[in-house]
Amino acid sequence: MNQLRQIVIDEIKEKATPDKAEWWNQYMKGEIPFLGVGTPAIREVFLNRNRETSFENLAMNRQVSLVNGLMRGKFAEEKLAAILYVQLFWMDRMKGSFLINLLTDWFDERYIHDWNTTDWLCVRILTPLVDSGDPQVIWKLKKWNRDPYIWKARASLVAFAQARYITQYSKEITQFSDILIRRDERFAKTAVGWVLREYSKHDPEFVLDFLSRHVKHTTAEVKRNALKYYREESKKQ
């Protein structure tokens, strides 16, 4: 086992809270086990360790080994730690092509197998990559969108939910949503609902048009989420 990875894991485990672990394990219904460590605590572990180790001065193969080792871990916090490491130490240093290929490998190796890790990955890494405007990232997400692996396909669309200029990607959002809404898996459809909800802040007609064209495949949950802000605004009028 990678020595540095074990040091990081041990320090994370020292911050575990049984009550927090119980809450998350119940909330996630056993999809992935939790230690009971919050994001600020994991961030603190990395920042403290960086003062001693200086991650940026480590050979790249050691950093990759650390990150992949964490992502292979059993517990949610290990996977979240891998994502947080990338956000803290790589986002401003590494090319988008390197990062998107790394994430592709994580999905292909099935290191990511739940919605919580998938969505965390999107918010922390994928959305900033989308915001960077790197065409290679968008090209890769188009391939993800058609992947049979549900979490990889979900990530392709969720990546746009918090995009800084979401309306610039109306074409991609339409194409990706057209595919995911037709899938049977709940988490393919809810990805569509989430992104449409955020898009409705800027262009509610876009959302209404999409829903009207996909009535056959749209669940009540998707409709409720997609129209959340639209309905709130309608009540004010």
Coordinates of N, CA and C in Angstrom, one line a residue:
M1 N 0.8 -1.2 0.0 CA 0.0 0.0 0.0 C 0.9 1.3 0.0
N2 N 0.5 2.2 -0.8 CA 1.2 3.5 -0.8 C 1.3 4.1 0.6
Q3 N 2.5 4.4 1.0 CA 2.7 4.9 2.4 C 2.0 6.2 2.6
L4 N 2.1 7.2 1.6 CA 1.5 8.5 1.8 C 0.0 8.3 1.8
R5 N -0.5 7.5 1.0 CA -2.0 7.2 1.0 C -2.4 6.8 2.4
Q6 N -1.7 5.8 3.0 CA -2.1 5.3 4.3 C -2.0 6.4 5.4
I7 N -1.0 7.3 5.3 CA -0.9 8.4 6.2 C -2.1 9.3 6.1
V8 N -2.5 9.6 4.9 CA -3.7 10.5 4.7 C -5.0 9.8 5.2
I9 N -5.1 8.5 4.9 CA -6.3 7.8 5.3 C -6.4 7.8 6.9
D10 N -5.2 7.5 7.5 CA -5.2 7.4 9.0 C -5.6 8.8 9.6
E11 N -5.1 9.8 9.0 CA -5.4 11.2 9.5 C -6.9 11.5 9.3
I12 N -7.5 11.1 8.2 CA -8.9 11.3 7.9 C -9.7 10.5 9.0
K13 N -9.3 9.2 9.2 CA -10.1 8.4 10.1 C -10.0 9.0 11.5
E14 N -9.0 9.6 11.9 CA -8.9 10.2 13.2 C -10.0 11.3 13.5
K15 N -10.5 11.8 12.4 CA -11.5 12.9 12.4 C -13.0 12.3 12.3
A16 N -13.1 11.0 12.2 CA -14.4 10.4 12.0 C -15.3 10.6 13.2
T17 N -16.6 10.8 12.9 CA -17.6 11.0 13.9 C -18.7 9.9 13.7
P18 N -18.9 9.0 14.7 CA -19.9 7.9 14.6 C -21.3 8.4 14.2
D19 N -21.7 9.5 14.8 CA -23.1 10.0 14.5 C -23.2 10.5 13.1
K20 N -22.2 11.1 12.6 CA -22.2 11.6 11.2 C -22.1 10.4 10.2
A21 N -21.4 9.4 10.6 CA -21.3 8.1 9.8 C -22.7 7.5 9.7
E22 N -23.3 7.4 10.9 CA -24.7 6.7 10.9 C -25.7 7.5 10.1
W23 N -25.6 8.8 10.1 CA -26.6 9.6 9.3 C -26.4 9.4 7.9
W24 N -25.1 9.4 7.4 CA -24.8 9.3 6.0 C -25.1 7.8 5.5
N25 N -24.8 6.9 6.3 CA -25.1 5.5 6.0 C -26.6 5.2 5.8
Q26 N -27.4 5.8 6.6 CA -28.8 5.7 6.5 C -29.3 6.5 5.3
Y27 N -28.8 7.7 5.1 CA -29.2 8.5 4.0 C -28.9 7.8 2.6
M28 N -27.7 7.2 2.5 CA -27.3 6.6 1.3 C -27.8 5.2 1.1
K29 N -28.5 4.7 2.2 CA -29.1 3.3 2.1 C -28.2 2.2 1.7
G30 N -26.9 2.3 2.2 CA -26.0 1.3 2.0 C -25.3 1.3 0.6
E31 N -25.5 2.3 -0.2 CA -24.9 2.3 -1.5 C -23.4 2.4 -1.4
I32 N -22.9 3.1 -0.4 CA -21.4 3.2 -0.1 C -21.3 3.5 1.3
P33 N -20.3 2.9 2.0 CA -20.1 3.1 3.5 C -19.4 4.4 3.7
F34 N -19.7 5.0 4.9 CA -19.1 6.3 5.3 C -18.4 6.1 6.6
L35 N -17.3 6.9 6.8 CA -16.6 6.9 8.0 C -17.2 8.0 9.0
G36 N -17.8 9.0 8.4 CA -18.3 10.1 9.2 C -17.3 11.3 9.3
V37 N -16.8 11.7 8.2 CA -15.8 12.8 8.2 C -16.3 13.8 7.1
G38 N -16.5 15.1 7.6 CA -17.0 16.2 6.7 C -15.9 16.7 5.8
T39 N -16.3 17.4 4.7 CA -15.4 18.0 3.8 C -14.4 18.9 4.4
P40 N -14.8 19.8 5.3 CA -13.8 20.7 5.9 C -12.7 20.0 6.6
A41 N -13.0 18.8 7.2 CA -12.0 18.1 7.9 C -11.0 17.4 7.0
I42 N -11.5 16.9 5.9 CA -10.7 16.3 4.8 C -9.7 17.4 4.2
R43 N -10.3 18.5 4.0 CA -9.5 19.6 3.5 C -8.4 20.0 4.5
E44 N -8.7 20.0 5.7 CA -7.7 20.4 6.8 C -6.6 19.3 6.8
V45 N -6.9 18.1 6.6 CA -5.9 17.0 6.5 C -4.9 17.3 5.4
F46 N -5.4 17.6 4.2 CA -4.6 17.9 3.1 C -3.7 19.1 3.3
L47 N -4.3 20.2 3.8 CA -3.6 21.4 3.9 C -2.5 21.3 5.0
N48 N -2.8 20.6 6.1 CA -1.8 20.3 7.1 C -0.6 19.4 6.6
R49 N -1.0 18.4 5.9 CA -0.1 17.5 5.3 C 0.8 18.2 4.3
N50 N 0.2 19.1 3.5 CA 0.9 19.8 2.5 C 2.0 20.6 3.0
R51 N 1.8 21.2 4.2 CA 2.9 22.0 4.9 C 4.1 21.1 5.2
E52 N 3.9 19.9 5.5 CA 5.0 19.0 5.8 C 5.6 18.3 4.6
T53 N 4.7 17.9 3.7 CA 5.1 17.1 2.5 C 5.3 17.9 1.3
S54 N 4.6 19.0 1.1 CA 4.6 19.8 -0.1 C 4.3 18.9 -1.4
F55 N 3.0 18.6 -1.5 CA 2.5 17.8 -2.6 C 3.0 18.2 -4.0
E56 N 3.0 19.5 -4.2 CA 3.4 20.0 -5.5 C 4.9 19.6 -5.9
N57 N 5.7 19.3 -4.9 CA 7.1 19.0 -5.2 C 7.3 17.5 -5.3
L58 N 6.2 16.7 -5.1 CA 6.3 15.3 -5.2 C 6.4 14.9 -6.7
A59 N 7.0 13.8 -7.0 CA 7.0 13.3 -8.4 C 5.6 13.0 -8.8
M60 N 5.3 13.2 -10.1 CA 3.9 13.1 -10.5 C 3.4 11.7 -10.4
N61 N 4.3 10.7 -10.5 CA 3.8 9.3 -10.4 C 3.4 9.0 -8.9
R62 N 4.0 9.7 -7.9 CA 3.6 9.5 -6.5 C 2.3 10.2 -6.3
Q63 N 2.1 11.3 -6.9 CA 0.8 12.0 -6.7 C -0.4 11.2 -7.4
V64 N -0.1 10.7 -8.6 CA -1.2 9.9 -9.2 C -1.5 8.6 -8.4
S65 N -0.4 8.0 -7.9 CA -0.6 6.8 -7.1 C -1.4 7.1 -5.8
L66 N -1.2 8.3 -5.2 CA -2.0 8.7 -4.1 C -3.4 8.9 -4.4
V67 N -3.7 9.7 -5.5 CA -5.0 10.0 -5.9 C -5.8 8.7 -6.3
N68 N -5.2 7.9 -7.2 CA -5.9 6.7 -7.6 C -6.1 5.7 -6.4
G69 N -5.1 5.7 -5.5 CA -5.3 4.8 -4.3 C -6.4 5.2 -3.5
L70 N -6.6 6.6 -3.3 CA -7.7 7.1 -2.5 C -9.0 6.7 -3.2
M71 N -9.1 6.9 -4.5 CA -10.3 6.7 -5.3 C -10.7 5.2 -5.3
R72 N -9.7 4.3 -5.1 CA -10.0 2.9 -5.1 C -10.6 2.5 -3.7
G73 N -10.5 3.4 -2.7 CA -10.9 3.1 -1.4 C -12.3 2.6 -1.2
K74 N -12.6 2.0 -0.1 CA -13.9 1.4 0.2 C -14.9 2.5 0.6
F75 N -14.4 3.5 1.4 CA -15.3 4.5 2.0 C -15.5 5.7 1.2
A76 N -16.6 6.3 1.3 CA -17.0 7.5 0.5 C -15.9 8.6 0.7
E77 N -15.5 8.8 2.0 CA -14.5 9.8 2.3 C -13.2 9.7 1.6
E78 N -12.8 8.4 1.3 CA -11.6 8.2 0.6 C -11.7 8.7 -0.8
K79 N -12.9 8.4 -1.4 CA -13.1 8.9 -2.8 C -13.3 10.4 -2.8
L80 N -13.9 10.9 -1.9 CA -14.1 12.4 -1.8 C -12.7 13.1 -1.6
A81 N -11.8 12.4 -0.9 CA -10.5 12.9 -0.7 C -9.7 13.0 -2.0
A82 N -9.9 12.0 -2.8 CA -9.2 12.0 -4.1 C -9.7 13.1 -5.0
I83 N -11.0 13.4 -4.9 CA -11.6 14.5 -5.7 C -11.1 15.8 -5.1
L84 N -11.1 15.9 -3.8 CA -10.6 17.2 -3.2 C -9.2 17.4 -3.5
Y85 N -8.3 16.4 -3.5 CA -6.9 16.6 -3.9 C -6.8 17.2 -5.2
V86 N -7.5 16.7 -6.2 CA -7.5 17.2 -7.6 C -7.9 18.7 -7.6
Q87 N -9.0 19.0 -6.8 CA -9.4 20.4 -6.8 C -8.4 21.3 -6.2
L88 N -7.8 20.9 -5.1 CA -6.9 21.7 -4.4 C -5.5 21.9 -5.0
F89 N -5.0 20.8 -5.6 CA -3.6 20.9 -6.1 C -3.4 20.7 -7.6
W90 N -4.4 20.3 -8.3 CA -4.2 20.1 -9.7 C -5.0 21.0 -10.7
M91 N -6.2 21.5 -10.2 CA -7.1 22.2 -11.1 C -6.4 23.4 -11.9
D92 N -5.5 24.1 -11.2 CA -4.9 25.2 -11.9 C -3.5 24.9 -12.5
R93 N -3.2 23.6 -12.4 CA -1.8 23.2 -12.9 C -1.9 22.2 -14.0
M94 N -2.9 21.4 -14.1 CA -2.9 20.3 -15.0 C -3.8 20.6 -16.2
K95 N -3.5 20.1 -17.4 CA -4.3 20.3 -18.5 C -5.7 19.6 -18.4
G96 N -6.7 20.2 -19.1 CA -8.0 19.6 -19.0 C -8.0 18.2 -19.6
S97 N -7.2 17.9 -20.6 CA -7.1 16.6 -21.2 C -6.6 15.5 -20.2
F98 N -5.6 15.9 -19.4 CA -5.1 15.0 -18.4 C -6.2 14.7 -17.4
L99 N -6.9 15.7 -16.9 CA -7.9 15.5 -15.8 C -9.1 14.7 -16.3
I100 N -9.6 15.0 -17.5 CA -10.7 14.3 -18.0 C -10.4 12.8 -18.3
N101 N -9.2 12.6 -18.7 CA -8.8 11.2 -18.9 C -8.7 10.4 -17.6
L102 N -8.2 11.1 -16.6 CA -8.1 10.5 -15.2 C -9.5 10.2 -14.8
L103 N -10.5 11.1 -14.9 CA -11.9 10.8 -14.5 C -12.5 9.7 -15.3
T104 N -12.1 9.6 -16.6 CA -12.7 8.5 -17.4 C -12.2 7.2 -16.9
D105 N -10.9 7.1 -16.5 CA -10.4 5.9 -16.0 C -11.1 5.5 -14.7
W106 N -11.4 6.5 -13.8 CA -12.1 6.2 -12.6 C -13.5 5.6 -12.8
F107 N -14.2 6.1 -13.8 CA -15.5 5.5 -14.1 C -15.3 4.1 -14.8
D108 N -14.4 4.0 -15.7 CA -14.2 2.7 -16.4 C -13.7 1.6 -15.5
E109 N -13.0 2.0 -14.5 CA -12.5 1.0 -13.5 C -13.6 0.7 -12.4
R110 N -14.7 1.4 -12.5 CA -15.8 1.3 -11.6 C -15.4 1.7 -10.1
Y111 N -14.5 2.6 -10.0 CA -14.2 3.2 -8.7 C -15.3 4.0 -8.2
I112 N -16.1 4.6 -9.1 CA -17.2 5.4 -8.8 C -18.5 4.6 -9.1
H113 N -19.3 4.4 -8.0 CA -20.5 3.6 -8.2 C -21.7 4.0 -7.4
D114 N -21.8 5.3 -7.1 CA -22.9 5.9 -6.4 C -23.1 7.3 -6.8
W115 N -24.4 7.8 -6.6 CA -24.7 9.2 -7.0 C -24.0 10.3 -6.2
N116 N -23.7 10.0 -5.0 CA -23.1 11.1 -4.1 C -21.6 11.4 -4.7
T117 N -20.9 10.3 -4.9 CA -19.5 10.5 -5.4 C -19.6 11.1 -6.8
T118 N -20.5 10.7 -7.6 CA -20.6 11.2 -9.0 C -20.9 12.7 -9.0
D119 N -21.8 13.1 -8.2 CA -22.2 14.5 -8.2 C -21.2 15.4 -7.5
W120 N -20.5 14.8 -6.5 CA -19.4 15.6 -5.9 C -18.3 15.8 -6.9
L121 N -18.0 14.8 -7.7 CA -17.0 14.9 -8.8 C -17.4 16.0 -9.8
C122 N -18.6 16.0 -10.1 CA -19.1 17.0 -11.1 C -18.9 18.4 -10.5
V123 N -19.4 18.7 -9.3 CA -19.3 20.0 -8.7 C -17.9 20.5 -8.6
R124 N -17.0 19.6 -8.1 CA -15.7 20.0 -7.7 C -14.7 20.0 -8.9
I125 N -14.9 19.1 -9.9 CA -13.9 19.0 -10.9 C -14.5 19.3 -12.3
L126 N -15.6 18.5 -12.6 CA -16.1 18.6 -14.0 C -16.7 19.9 -14.4
T127 N -17.4 20.5 -13.5 CA -18.0 21.9 -13.8 C -16.9 22.9 -14.1
P128 N -15.9 23.0 -13.2 CA -14.8 23.9 -13.5 C -14.1 23.6 -14.9
L129 N -14.0 22.3 -15.2 CA -13.5 22.0 -16.5 C -14.4 22.5 -17.7
V130 N -15.7 22.3 -17.5 CA -16.6 22.9 -18.5 C -16.4 24.4 -18.6
D131 N -16.3 25.0 -17.4 CA -16.2 26.5 -17.4 C -14.9 27.0 -18.1
S132 N -13.9 26.1 -18.1 CA -12.6 26.4 -18.7 C -12.7 26.6 -20.2
G133 N -13.8 26.1 -20.8 CA -14.0 26.2 -22.2 C -13.1 25.3 -23.1
D134 N -12.5 24.3 -22.5 CA -11.6 23.3 -23.2 C -12.5 22.5 -24.1
P135 N -12.3 22.5 -25.4 CA -13.2 21.7 -26.3 C -13.0 20.2 -26.1
Q136 N -11.8 19.8 -25.7 CA -11.6 18.4 -25.4 C -12.4 17.8 -24.3
V137 N -12.7 18.7 -23.4 CA -13.6 18.3 -22.2 C -15.0 18.0 -22.8
I138 N -15.5 18.9 -23.6 CA -16.9 18.8 -24.1 C -16.9 17.6 -25.0
W139 N -15.9 17.4 -25.8 CA -15.9 16.2 -26.7 C -15.9 14.9 -25.9
K140 N -15.2 14.9 -24.8 CA -15.1 13.7 -24.0 C -16.5 13.4 -23.3
L141 N -17.1 14.5 -22.9 CA -18.4 14.4 -22.2 C -19.5 13.8 -23.2
K142 N -19.4 14.2 -24.5 CA -20.3 13.6 -25.5 C -20.2 12.1 -25.6
K143 N -19.0 11.6 -25.4 CA -18.8 10.2 -25.4 C -19.3 9.5 -24.1
W144 N -19.1 10.2 -23.0 CA -19.6 9.7 -21.7 C -21.1 9.6 -21.8
N145 N -21.8 10.5 -22.4 CA -23.2 10.6 -22.4 C -23.9 9.4 -23.0
R146 N -23.2 8.7 -23.9 CA -23.7 7.5 -24.5 C -23.2 6.2 -23.9
D147 N -22.5 6.4 -22.8 CA -21.9 5.2 -22.2 C -23.0 4.4 -21.4
P148 N -22.9 3.1 -21.5 CA -24.0 2.3 -20.8 C -23.8 2.4 -19.3
Y149 N -22.6 2.7 -18.7 CA -22.5 2.8 -17.3 C -23.2 4.1 -16.8
I150 N -24.2 3.9 -16.0 CA -25.1 4.9 -15.5 C -24.4 6.1 -14.9
W151 N -23.4 5.9 -14.1 CA -22.7 7.0 -13.4 C -21.9 7.9 -14.3
K152 N -21.3 7.2 -15.3 CA -20.5 8.0 -16.3 C -21.5 8.8 -17.1
A153 N -22.6 8.2 -17.5 CA -23.5 8.9 -18.4 C -24.2 10.1 -17.6
R154 N -24.5 9.9 -16.3 CA -25.1 10.9 -15.5 C -24.1 12.1 -15.4
A155 N -22.9 11.8 -15.1 CA -21.9 12.9 -14.9 C -21.8 13.8 -16.2
S156 N -22.0 13.2 -17.3 CA -21.8 14.0 -18.6 C -22.8 15.2 -18.6
L157 N -24.0 15.0 -18.0 CA -24.9 16.1 -18.0 C -24.9 16.9 -16.7
V158 N -24.7 16.3 -15.6 CA -24.7 17.0 -14.3 C -23.6 18.0 -14.3
A159 N -22.5 17.8 -15.0 CA -21.4 18.7 -15.1 C -21.8 20.1 -15.5
F160 N -23.0 20.2 -16.2 CA -23.4 21.5 -16.7 C -24.3 22.2 -15.7
A161 N -24.8 21.5 -14.7 CA -25.8 22.1 -13.8 C -25.4 23.4 -13.1
Q162 N -24.1 23.5 -12.7 CA -23.6 24.6 -12.0 C -22.6 25.4 -12.9
A163 N -22.7 25.2 -14.2 CA -21.8 25.9 -15.1 C -22.0 27.4 -15.0
R164 N -21.0 28.2 -15.1 CA -21.0 29.6 -14.9 C -21.9 30.3 -16.0
Y165 N -21.8 29.8 -17.2 CA -22.5 30.3 -18.4 C -23.3 29.1 -19.0
I166 N -24.3 28.6 -18.2 CA -25.0 27.4 -18.6 C -25.7 27.6 -20.0
T167 N -26.2 28.7 -20.3 CA -27.0 28.9 -21.5 C -26.1 28.8 -22.8
Q168 N -24.8 28.9 -22.6 CA -23.9 28.8 -23.7 C -23.9 27.3 -24.2
Y169 N -24.4 26.4 -23.4 CA -24.3 25.0 -23.7 C -25.7 24.4 -23.9
S170 N -26.6 25.2 -24.4 CA -27.9 24.8 -24.7 C -28.0 23.6 -25.7
K171 N -27.1 23.6 -26.7 CA -27.1 22.5 -27.6 C -26.6 21.2 -27.0
E172 N -25.6 21.3 -26.2 CA -25.1 20.1 -25.5 C -26.1 19.6 -24.5
I173 N -26.7 20.5 -23.7 CA -27.7 20.1 -22.7 C -28.9 19.4 -23.4
T174 N -29.3 20.0 -24.5 CA -30.5 19.4 -25.2 C -30.1 18.0 -25.7
Q175 N -28.9 17.8 -26.3 CA -28.5 16.5 -26.9 C -28.4 15.5 -25.7
F176 N -27.7 15.9 -24.7 CA -27.4 15.0 -23.6 C -28.7 14.6 -22.9
S177 N -29.6 15.6 -22.7 CA -30.8 15.3 -22.0 C -31.8 14.4 -22.8
D178 N -31.7 14.6 -24.2 CA -32.5 13.8 -25.0 C -32.2 12.3 -24.9
I179 N -30.9 12.0 -24.6 CA -30.5 10.6 -24.5 C -30.8 10.1 -23.1
L180 N -30.5 10.9 -22.1 CA -30.7 10.4 -20.7 C -32.1 10.3 -20.3
I181 N -33.0 11.1 -20.8 CA -34.4 11.1 -20.4 C -35.0 9.8 -20.9
R182 N -34.5 9.2 -21.9 CA -35.0 8.0 -22.5 C -34.6 6.7 -21.8
R183 N -33.6 6.9 -21.0 CA -33.1 5.7 -20.2 C -34.0 5.4 -19.1
D184 N -34.0 4.1 -18.7 CA -34.9 3.7 -17.7 C -34.4 4.0 -16.3
E185 N -33.1 4.1 -16.1 CA -32.6 4.3 -14.7 C -33.0 5.7 -14.2
R186 N -33.4 5.6 -12.9 CA -33.9 6.8 -12.2 C -32.8 7.9 -12.2
F187 N -31.6 7.5 -12.0 CA -30.5 8.6 -11.9 C -30.1 9.1 -13.2
A188 N -30.5 8.5 -14.3 CA -30.3 9.1 -15.6 C -31.3 10.2 -15.8
K189 N -32.6 9.9 -15.4 CA -33.6 10.9 -15.5 C -33.5 12.1 -14.6
T190 N -33.1 11.8 -13.3 CA -33.0 12.9 -12.4 C -31.8 13.9 -12.7
A191 N -30.8 13.4 -13.5 CA -29.8 14.3 -13.9 C -30.4 15.4 -14.8
V192 N -31.4 14.9 -15.7 CA -32.1 15.9 -16.6 C -32.8 16.9 -15.7
G193 N -33.6 16.4 -14.7 CA -34.4 17.3 -13.9 C -33.5 18.4 -13.2
W194 N -32.3 18.0 -12.7 CA -31.5 18.9 -12.0 C -31.0 20.0 -12.9
V195 N -30.5 19.6 -14.1 CA -29.9 20.6 -15.0 C -31.0 21.5 -15.6
L196 N -32.2 21.0 -15.9 CA -33.3 21.8 -16.3 C -33.7 22.8 -15.3
R197 N -33.7 22.4 -14.0 CA -34.0 23.3 -12.9 C -33.1 24.5 -12.9
E198 N -31.8 24.2 -13.1 CA -30.9 25.3 -13.1 C -31.0 26.2 -14.3
Y199 N -31.3 25.6 -15.4 CA -31.4 26.3 -16.7 C -32.7 27.2 -16.7
S200 N -33.7 26.8 -15.9 CA -34.9 27.5 -15.9 C -34.7 28.9 -15.3
K201 N -33.7 29.1 -14.5 CA -33.4 30.4 -13.9 C -33.1 31.5 -15.0
H202 N -32.7 31.0 -16.2 CA -32.3 31.8 -17.3 C -33.3 31.8 -18.4
D203 N -33.8 30.6 -18.7 CA -34.7 30.5 -19.8 C -35.8 29.4 -19.5
P204 N -36.9 29.8 -18.9 CA -37.9 28.8 -18.5 C -38.6 28.2 -19.8
E205 N -38.7 29.0 -20.8 CA -39.3 28.4 -22.1 C -38.5 27.3 -22.6
F206 N -37.2 27.3 -22.5 CA -36.4 26.2 -22.9 C -36.8 24.9 -22.2
V207 N -37.0 25.1 -20.9 CA -37.3 23.9 -20.1 C -38.7 23.4 -20.4
L208 N -39.7 24.3 -20.5 CA -41.1 23.9 -20.9 C -41.1 23.2 -22.2
D209 N -40.3 23.7 -23.2 CA -40.3 23.1 -24.5 C -39.7 21.7 -24.4
F210 N -38.7 21.5 -23.6 CA -38.1 20.2 -23.5 C -39.1 19.2 -22.9
L211 N -39.7 19.6 -21.8 CA -40.7 18.7 -21.1 C -41.8 18.4 -22.0
S212 N -42.3 19.3 -22.8 CA -43.4 19.0 -23.7 C -43.1 18.0 -24.8
R213 N -41.8 18.0 -25.2 CA -41.4 17.1 -26.2 C -41.0 15.7 -25.7
H214 N -41.0 15.5 -24.3 CA -40.6 14.2 -23.8 C -41.5 13.8 -22.7
V215 N -42.8 14.1 -22.9 CA -43.8 13.7 -21.9 C -43.8 12.2 -21.6
K216 N -43.6 11.4 -22.7 CA -43.6 9.9 -22.6 C -42.5 9.4 -21.6
H217 N -41.4 10.1 -21.6 CA -40.3 9.6 -20.8 C -40.0 10.3 -19.5
T218 N -40.8 11.3 -19.3 CA -40.6 12.2 -18.1 C -41.4 11.7 -16.9
T219 N -40.7 11.5 -15.8 CA -41.4 11.1 -14.6 C -41.9 12.3 -13.8
A220 N -42.7 12.0 -12.8 CA -43.2 13.1 -11.9 C -42.0 13.8 -11.2
E221 N -41.1 13.0 -10.8 CA -39.9 13.5 -10.1 C -39.1 14.5 -10.9
V222 N -38.9 14.1 -12.2 CA -38.2 15.0 -13.1 C -38.9 16.3 -13.3
K223 N -40.2 16.2 -13.5 CA -41.0 17.4 -13.8 C -41.0 18.3 -12.6
R224 N -41.2 17.7 -11.4 CA -41.2 18.5 -10.1 C -39.8 19.2 -10.0
N225 N -38.7 18.6 -10.2 CA -37.4 19.2 -10.1 C -37.2 20.3 -11.1
A226 N -37.5 19.9 -12.4 CA -37.3 20.9 -13.5 C -38.1 22.1 -13.4
L227 N -39.3 22.0 -12.8 CA -40.2 23.2 -12.7 C -40.2 23.9 -11.4
K228 N -39.3 23.5 -10.5 CA -39.3 24.0 -9.1 C -39.2 25.6 -9.1
Y229 N -38.2 26.1 -9.7 CA -38.1 27.6 -9.7 C -39.2 28.3 -10.6
Y230 N -39.6 27.6 -11.7 CA -40.6 28.2 -12.5 C -41.9 28.4 -11.7
R231 N -42.3 27.3 -11.0 CA -43.5 27.4 -10.2 C -43.4 28.4 -9.1
E232 N -42.2 28.5 -8.5 CA -42.1 29.5 -7.4 C -42.2 30.9 -7.9
E233 N -41.7 31.2 -9.1 CA -41.9 32.5 -9.7 C -43.3 32.7 -10.1
S234 N -44.0 31.7 -10.6 CA -45.4 31.8 -11.0 C -46.3 32.2 -9.8
K235 N -46.0 31.7 -8.7 CA -46.8 31.9 -7.5 C -46.6 33.4 -7.0
K236 N -45.5 34.0 -7.3 CA -45.3 35.4 -6.9 C -46.0 36.4 -7.8
Q237 N -46.4 35.9 -9.0 CA -47.1 36.8 -9.9 C -48.6 37.0 -9.6

